[in-house]
Amino acid sequence: MNAHPGNDLIVAPDDDGIAKGALLMDVKNVSLAFGGVKAITDISFDVRKGEIRAIIGPNGAGKTSMLNVINGFYTPQTGTITFRGHARRAMKPHHAVRQGIARTFQNVALFKGMSTLDNIMAGRSVLMKRNIVWQMLWHGPALAEEIEHREKVEEIIDFLEIEHIRHTPVGKLPYGLQKRVELGRALAMEPSLLLLDEPMAGMNLEEKEDMSRFILDVNQQRGTTIALIEHDMGVVMDLSDRVVVLDYGKKIADGPPDQVKADQAVIDAYLGVSH
Ligand SMILES: Nc1ncnc2c1ncn2[C@@H]1O[C@H](COP(=O)(O)OP(=O)(O)OP(=O)(O)O)[C@@H](O)[C@H]1O
Ligand SMILES: [Mg+2]
């Protein structure tokens, strides 16, 4: 299934036992308010294994808030998230990572003084089993594990074509490359669901094309399910299998890109028509 033979080193995260096209995550009746501000109102949608699911909508629609609920950063006042068969309302972000949910942020959140390599390695640390005491007591297994992690990180660096910046502090990199490093850090967690909050924001056309290609490769080669927030409609229509549209915290449309594009409520929302 590998379209690019050079990239076939990366192992597919196939351990969740869910068949392609089956339900991976079910968001049911989720509402989230900050004081009087209703960020999300009674939203339900699902994500199927292996798809690229876009979440779109005008500024302030509640898209980032939705990702923050999914990865456990916020606890919604109502509703449940069922992921890989386990229902929950709240979960700490590091538990979300252990369950297979990784994300990138709308504003790049990397360790700016650290190198590309170390930032991606940091993503790996959540999967590391052996701690520092163990390393001191018995160097052998810990060393073997360290080598294994390094190899995975090298595969990701190779996959994302960022060898040339492996030792560069990420704060010195152009924005487009920082976004790519952040994708690398999320991939290092070997997620079965990858959440991307505006992965192409602030990029020029060429950078957008590169990022689109990487997102597609991650999806097709690793089988990683992706939920993606994006404002560039061309990108959304090209990449996604299904689109959910939010406006003022409510869901106004849900379906394949062509259907959503032609939906009058969606057109009105983007033109700023009140409803
Ligand atoms: N931590 C917070 N405290 C208070 N209000 C918040 C907080 N986070 C989000 N909001 C509000 O919730 C609403 C939804 O915000 P959110 O960031 O989810 O929108 P968005 O769809 O991601 O917008 P954008 O496209 O601009 O990123 C907005 O009215 C926002 O001001
Ligand atoms: Mg946002």
Short mmCIF file of C-alpha atoms and ligand atoms in Angstrom, two decimals:
data_model
loop_
_atom_site.label_atom_id
_atom_site.label_comp_id
_atom_site.label_asym_id
_atom_site.label_seq_id
_atom_site.Cartn_x
_atom_site.Cartn_y
_atom_site.Cartn_z
CA MET A 1 0.00 0.00 0.00
CA ASN A 2 3.04 2.27 0.15
CA ALA A 3 2.84 4.84 -2.61
CA HIS A 4 6.37 6.07 -1.91
CA PRO A 5 8.76 3.13 -1.44
CA GLY A 6 11.35 5.35 0.26
CA ASN A 7 8.97 6.07 3.08
CA ASP A 8 7.97 2.54 3.97
CA LEU A 9 10.06 2.33 7.14
CA ILE A 10 7.30 3.80 9.23
CA VAL A 11 5.19 1.17 10.94
CA ALA A 12 1.43 1.51 10.66
CA PRO A 13 -0.31 2.02 14.02
CA ASP A 14 -2.58 -0.93 13.44
CA ASP A 15 -2.86 -2.05 17.05
CA ASP A 16 -6.25 -0.57 17.82
CA GLY A 17 -8.00 -3.48 16.14
CA ILE A 18 -10.58 -1.27 14.42
CA ALA A 19 -11.34 -1.98 10.77
CA LYS A 20 -10.97 0.78 8.19
CA GLY A 21 -14.26 2.64 7.85
CA ALA A 22 -15.57 1.50 11.27
CA LEU A 23 -16.37 3.94 14.07
CA LEU A 24 -13.20 5.24 15.76
CA MET A 25 -14.60 8.19 17.71
CA ASP A 26 -18.13 9.28 18.49
CA VAL A 27 -18.75 12.79 19.81
CA LYS A 28 -22.23 13.00 21.33
CA ASN A 29 -24.13 16.08 22.50
CA VAL A 30 -21.03 17.93 23.65
CA SER A 31 -21.49 21.44 25.08
CA LEU A 32 -18.78 23.69 26.49
CA ALA A 33 -19.19 27.19 27.93
CA PHE A 34 -16.71 29.64 29.39
CA GLY A 35 -18.81 31.64 31.81
CA GLY A 36 -21.48 33.14 29.58
CA VAL A 37 -19.66 32.32 26.33
CA LYS A 38 -21.06 29.20 24.68
CA ALA A 39 -18.08 27.89 22.73
CA ILE A 40 -19.79 24.61 21.74
CA THR A 41 -23.51 23.83 21.86
CA ASP A 42 -24.79 20.25 21.70
CA ILE A 43 -22.45 19.01 18.98
CA SER A 44 -22.46 15.44 17.71
CA PHE A 45 -20.36 13.91 14.94
CA ASP A 46 -18.28 10.81 14.38
CA VAL A 47 -14.87 9.95 12.97
CA ARG A 48 -14.29 6.69 11.12
CA LYS A 49 -11.07 4.75 11.11
CA GLY A 50 -8.77 5.74 8.25
CA GLU A 51 -10.55 8.88 7.12
CA ILE A 52 -9.50 12.50 6.92
CA ARG A 53 -12.22 14.44 8.67
CA ALA A 54 -12.24 18.22 8.35
CA ILE A 55 -13.71 20.58 10.94
CA ILE A 56 -14.37 23.98 9.40
CA GLY A 57 -16.21 27.19 10.21
CA PRO A 58 -15.70 30.95 10.56
CA ASN A 59 -13.48 32.48 13.27
CA GLY A 60 -14.75 31.79 16.78
CA ALA A 61 -17.00 28.93 15.59
CA GLY A 62 -15.68 26.58 18.30
CA LYS A 63 -13.28 24.45 16.23
CA THR A 64 -10.25 24.69 18.53
CA SER A 65 -12.50 24.27 21.57
CA MET A 66 -13.75 21.02 20.02
CA LEU A 67 -10.20 19.68 19.64
CA ASN A 68 -9.49 20.75 23.22
CA VAL A 69 -12.43 18.66 24.41
CA ILE A 70 -11.37 15.68 22.31
CA ASN A 71 -7.83 15.63 23.65
CA GLY A 72 -8.92 16.19 27.24
CA PHE A 73 -7.71 19.76 27.66
CA TYR A 74 -11.24 20.95 28.50
CA THR A 75 -14.02 19.06 30.24
CA PRO A 76 -17.37 19.73 28.55
CA GLN A 77 -20.40 20.53 30.69
CA THR A 78 -22.44 17.91 28.83
CA GLY A 79 -21.88 15.08 26.38
CA THR A 80 -19.54 12.15 25.87
CA ILE A 81 -16.61 11.24 23.67
CA THR A 82 -16.36 7.57 22.79
CA PHE A 83 -12.90 6.70 21.49
CA ARG A 84 -12.01 3.15 20.51
CA GLY A 85 -15.09 1.94 22.35
CA HIS A 86 -14.40 3.75 25.64
CA ALA A 87 -16.91 6.48 26.57
CA ARG A 88 -15.82 9.46 28.65
CA ARG A 89 -16.61 13.05 29.34
CA ALA A 90 -13.24 14.10 30.70
CA MET A 91 -9.69 12.82 30.36
CA LYS A 92 -6.28 14.35 31.07
CA PRO A 93 -4.30 15.17 27.91
CA HIS A 94 -1.51 12.68 28.73
CA HIS A 95 -4.13 9.93 29.01
CA ALA A 96 -5.48 10.98 25.63
CA VAL A 97 -1.97 10.55 24.21
CA ARG A 98 -1.69 7.09 25.77
CA GLN A 99 -5.01 6.15 24.20
CA GLY A 100 -3.64 7.18 20.81
CA ILE A 101 -4.68 10.82 20.34
CA ALA A 102 -1.95 13.31 19.38
CA ARG A 103 -2.28 16.87 18.14
CA THR A 104 -0.64 19.96 16.78
CA PHE A 105 -1.62 23.47 17.86
CA GLN A 106 -3.02 26.52 16.08
CA ASN A 107 -0.03 28.51 17.35
CA VAL A 108 3.02 26.28 17.06
CA ALA A 109 3.89 24.91 20.51
CA LEU A 110 7.47 23.64 20.32
CA PHE A 111 10.52 24.05 22.57
CA LYS A 112 12.05 26.93 20.61
CA GLY A 113 15.57 26.63 22.00
CA MET A 114 15.75 22.89 21.35
CA SER A 115 16.72 21.26 18.07
CA THR A 116 14.34 19.62 15.62
CA LEU A 117 15.67 16.22 16.71
CA ASP A 118 15.13 16.91 20.42
CA ASN A 119 11.63 18.29 19.87
CA ILE A 120 10.58 15.15 18.02
CA MET A 121 12.31 12.99 20.65
CA ALA A 122 10.25 14.86 23.28
CA GLY A 123 7.10 13.63 21.54
CA ARG A 124 8.47 10.15 21.91
CA SER A 125 8.97 10.48 25.66
CA VAL A 126 5.30 9.79 26.39
CA LEU A 127 5.84 6.29 25.00
CA MET A 128 9.00 5.61 26.99
CA LYS A 129 8.47 2.90 29.53
CA ARG A 130 11.66 3.02 31.51
CA ASN A 131 12.52 5.93 33.72
CA ILE A 132 15.81 7.40 34.81
CA VAL A 133 16.10 5.27 37.99
CA TRP A 134 15.68 2.16 35.91
CA GLN A 135 18.39 3.40 33.58
CA MET A 136 20.78 3.78 36.50
CA LEU A 137 19.93 0.37 37.92
CA TRP A 138 20.08 -1.59 34.73
CA HIS A 139 21.45 0.11 31.72
CA GLY A 140 20.82 -2.68 29.19
CA PRO A 141 17.06 -2.62 28.53
CA ALA A 142 16.91 1.16 28.87
CA LEU A 143 19.66 1.56 26.30
CA ALA A 144 17.89 -0.82 23.93
CA GLU A 145 14.72 1.20 24.32
CA GLU A 146 16.57 4.48 23.74
CA ILE A 147 18.00 3.07 20.51
CA GLU A 148 14.56 1.95 19.38
CA HIS A 149 13.12 5.43 20.05
CA ARG A 150 16.00 7.07 18.19
CA GLU A 151 15.33 4.83 15.19
CA LYS A 152 11.64 5.79 15.12
CA VAL A 153 12.55 9.46 15.34
CA GLU A 154 15.06 9.07 12.49
CA GLU A 155 12.32 7.48 10.38
CA ILE A 156 10.06 10.46 10.99
CA ILE A 157 12.84 12.95 10.15
CA ASP A 158 13.45 11.05 6.94
CA PHE A 159 9.72 10.85 6.14
CA LEU A 160 9.19 14.60 6.62
CA GLU A 161 12.39 15.47 4.71
CA ILE A 162 13.87 17.56 7.50
CA GLU A 163 17.34 15.99 7.76
CA HIS A 164 18.96 19.32 6.91
CA ILE A 165 17.48 21.02 9.99
CA ARG A 166 17.86 18.20 12.48
CA HIS A 167 20.28 20.17 14.69
CA THR A 168 18.77 23.63 14.16
CA PRO A 169 16.99 25.22 17.15
CA VAL A 170 13.37 25.33 16.01
CA GLY A 171 12.99 28.99 17.00
CA LYS A 172 15.39 29.82 14.16
CA LEU A 173 13.33 27.99 11.52
CA PRO A 174 10.83 29.61 9.15
CA TYR A 175 7.23 29.14 10.25
CA GLY A 176 6.40 26.53 7.60
CA LEU A 177 9.20 24.26 8.79
CA GLN A 178 8.22 24.75 12.43
CA LYS A 179 4.77 23.45 11.51
CA ARG A 180 6.40 20.42 9.92
CA VAL A 181 8.51 19.74 13.01
CA GLU A 182 5.37 19.96 15.12
CA LEU A 183 3.74 17.38 12.87
CA GLY A 184 6.84 15.23 13.44
CA ARG A 185 6.50 15.49 17.19
CA ALA A 186 2.85 14.40 16.98
CA LEU A 187 3.79 11.47 14.70
CA ALA A 188 6.44 10.40 17.22
CA MET A 189 3.58 9.57 19.56
CA GLU A 190 2.34 7.01 16.99
CA PRO A 191 -1.27 8.15 17.27
CA SER A 192 -4.26 6.33 15.85
CA LEU A 193 -6.06 9.70 15.76
CA LEU A 194 -4.10 12.79 14.76
CA LEU A 195 -5.66 16.20 15.45
CA LEU A 196 -4.30 19.08 13.37
CA ASP A 197 -5.34 22.65 14.21
CA GLU A 198 -4.76 24.75 11.07
CA PRO A 199 -1.63 22.93 9.86
CA MET A 200 -1.22 25.30 6.88
CA ALA A 201 -1.93 28.63 8.58
CA GLY A 202 0.58 31.29 7.57
CA MET A 203 2.10 29.17 4.80
CA ASN A 204 2.78 30.10 1.19
CA LEU A 205 1.40 27.98 -1.66
CA GLU A 206 4.45 25.73 -1.96
CA GLU A 207 4.56 25.08 1.78
CA LYS A 208 0.84 24.28 1.72
CA GLU A 209 1.36 21.79 -1.09
CA ASP A 210 4.17 20.13 0.86
CA MET A 211 2.10 19.92 4.02
CA SER A 212 -0.89 18.52 2.09
CA ARG A 213 1.34 15.81 0.66
CA PHE A 214 2.68 14.88 4.12
CA ILE A 215 -0.82 14.76 5.58
CA LEU A 216 -1.99 12.47 2.77
CA ASP A 217 1.10 10.26 3.15
CA VAL A 218 0.55 9.95 6.91
CA ASN A 219 -3.05 8.97 6.26
CA GLN A 220 -2.41 6.53 3.42
CA GLN A 221 0.86 4.93 4.47
CA ARG A 222 0.41 4.76 8.22
CA GLY A 223 -3.36 4.37 8.18
CA THR A 224 -3.59 7.23 10.67
CA THR A 225 -7.03 8.75 11.04
CA ILE A 226 -6.89 12.54 10.89
CA ALA A 227 -9.21 15.28 12.16
CA LEU A 228 -8.15 18.56 10.67
CA ILE A 229 -9.17 22.18 11.18
CA GLU A 230 -8.41 24.32 8.15
CA HIS A 231 -9.54 27.65 6.71
CA ASP A 232 -8.22 27.11 3.17
CA MET A 233 -11.26 25.68 1.39
CA GLY A 234 -9.21 24.36 -1.53
CA VAL A 235 -7.13 22.28 0.87
CA VAL A 236 -10.19 21.07 2.77
CA MET A 237 -12.00 20.02 -0.39
CA ASP A 238 -8.91 18.24 -1.76
CA LEU A 239 -7.87 16.40 1.38
CA SER A 240 -10.93 15.46 3.35
CA ASP A 241 -13.33 12.56 3.08
CA ARG A 242 -16.00 14.24 5.19
CA VAL A 243 -16.48 17.73 6.58
CA VAL A 244 -18.26 18.95 9.69
CA VAL A 245 -19.14 22.67 9.71
CA LEU A 246 -19.49 24.72 12.89
CA ASP A 247 -20.84 28.24 13.26
CA TYR A 248 -21.29 30.10 16.55
CA GLY A 249 -20.63 26.84 18.42
CA LYS A 250 -23.32 24.88 16.58
CA LYS A 251 -23.07 22.23 13.90
CA ILE A 252 -24.67 23.52 10.71
CA ALA A 253 -23.62 20.85 8.19
CA ASP A 254 -21.93 17.46 8.01
CA GLY A 255 -21.10 15.40 4.94
CA PRO A 256 -18.83 14.90 1.93
CA PRO A 257 -17.00 18.05 0.68
CA ASP A 258 -19.18 18.57 -2.40
CA GLN A 259 -22.38 18.38 -0.41
CA VAL A 260 -21.13 20.75 2.29
CA LYS A 261 -19.83 23.24 -0.27
CA ALA A 262 -23.30 23.54 -1.82
CA ASP A 263 -25.14 23.80 1.52
CA GLN A 264 -26.96 27.13 1.90
CA ALA A 265 -26.35 27.39 5.66
CA VAL A 266 -22.62 26.97 5.05
CA ILE A 267 -22.57 29.58 2.29
CA ASP A 268 -24.47 31.99 4.55
CA ALA A 269 -22.11 31.39 7.47
CA TYR A 270 -19.06 32.17 5.35
CA LEU A 271 -20.71 35.28 3.91
CA GLY A 272 -21.57 36.41 7.43
CA VAL A 273 -25.35 36.13 6.96
CA SER A 274 -26.96 35.80 10.40
CA HIS A 275 -29.27 32.89 11.12
N1 LIG B 1 -10.26 29.71 27.28
C1 LIG B 1 -11.28 30.44 26.87
N2 LIG B 1 -11.91 31.31 27.70
C2 LIG B 1 -12.97 32.05 27.28
N3 LIG B 1 -13.50 31.98 26.06
C3 LIG B 1 -12.92 31.12 25.18
C4 LIG B 1 -11.78 30.33 25.54
N4 LIG B 1 -11.44 29.57 24.46
C5 LIG B 1 -12.30 29.90 23.48
N5 LIG B 1 -13.19 30.83 23.91
C6 LIG B 1 -14.30 31.39 23.12
O1 LIG B 1 -15.02 30.33 22.58
C7 LIG B 1 -15.43 30.63 21.24
C8 LIG B 1 -14.86 29.61 20.29
O2 LIG B 1 -13.43 29.76 20.20
P1 LIG B 1 -12.49 28.77 19.40
O3 LIG B 1 -11.10 29.19 19.68
O4 LIG B 1 -12.88 27.39 19.70
O5 LIG B 1 -12.91 29.14 17.90
P2 LIG B 1 -12.24 28.66 16.52
O6 LIG B 1 -13.35 28.12 15.69
O7 LIG B 1 -11.07 27.80 16.76
O8 LIG B 1 -11.79 30.07 15.88
P3 LIG B 1 -10.51 30.45 14.98
O9 LIG B 1 -10.85 30.08 13.56
O10 LIG B 1 -10.41 31.95 15.12
O11 LIG B 1 -9.33 29.74 15.52
C9 LIG B 1 -14.95 32.05 20.97
O12 LIG B 1 -16.02 32.93 21.25
C10 LIG B 1 -13.82 32.23 21.94
O13 LIG B 1 -13.65 33.58 22.28
MG MG B 2 -9.08 27.94 16.37
#
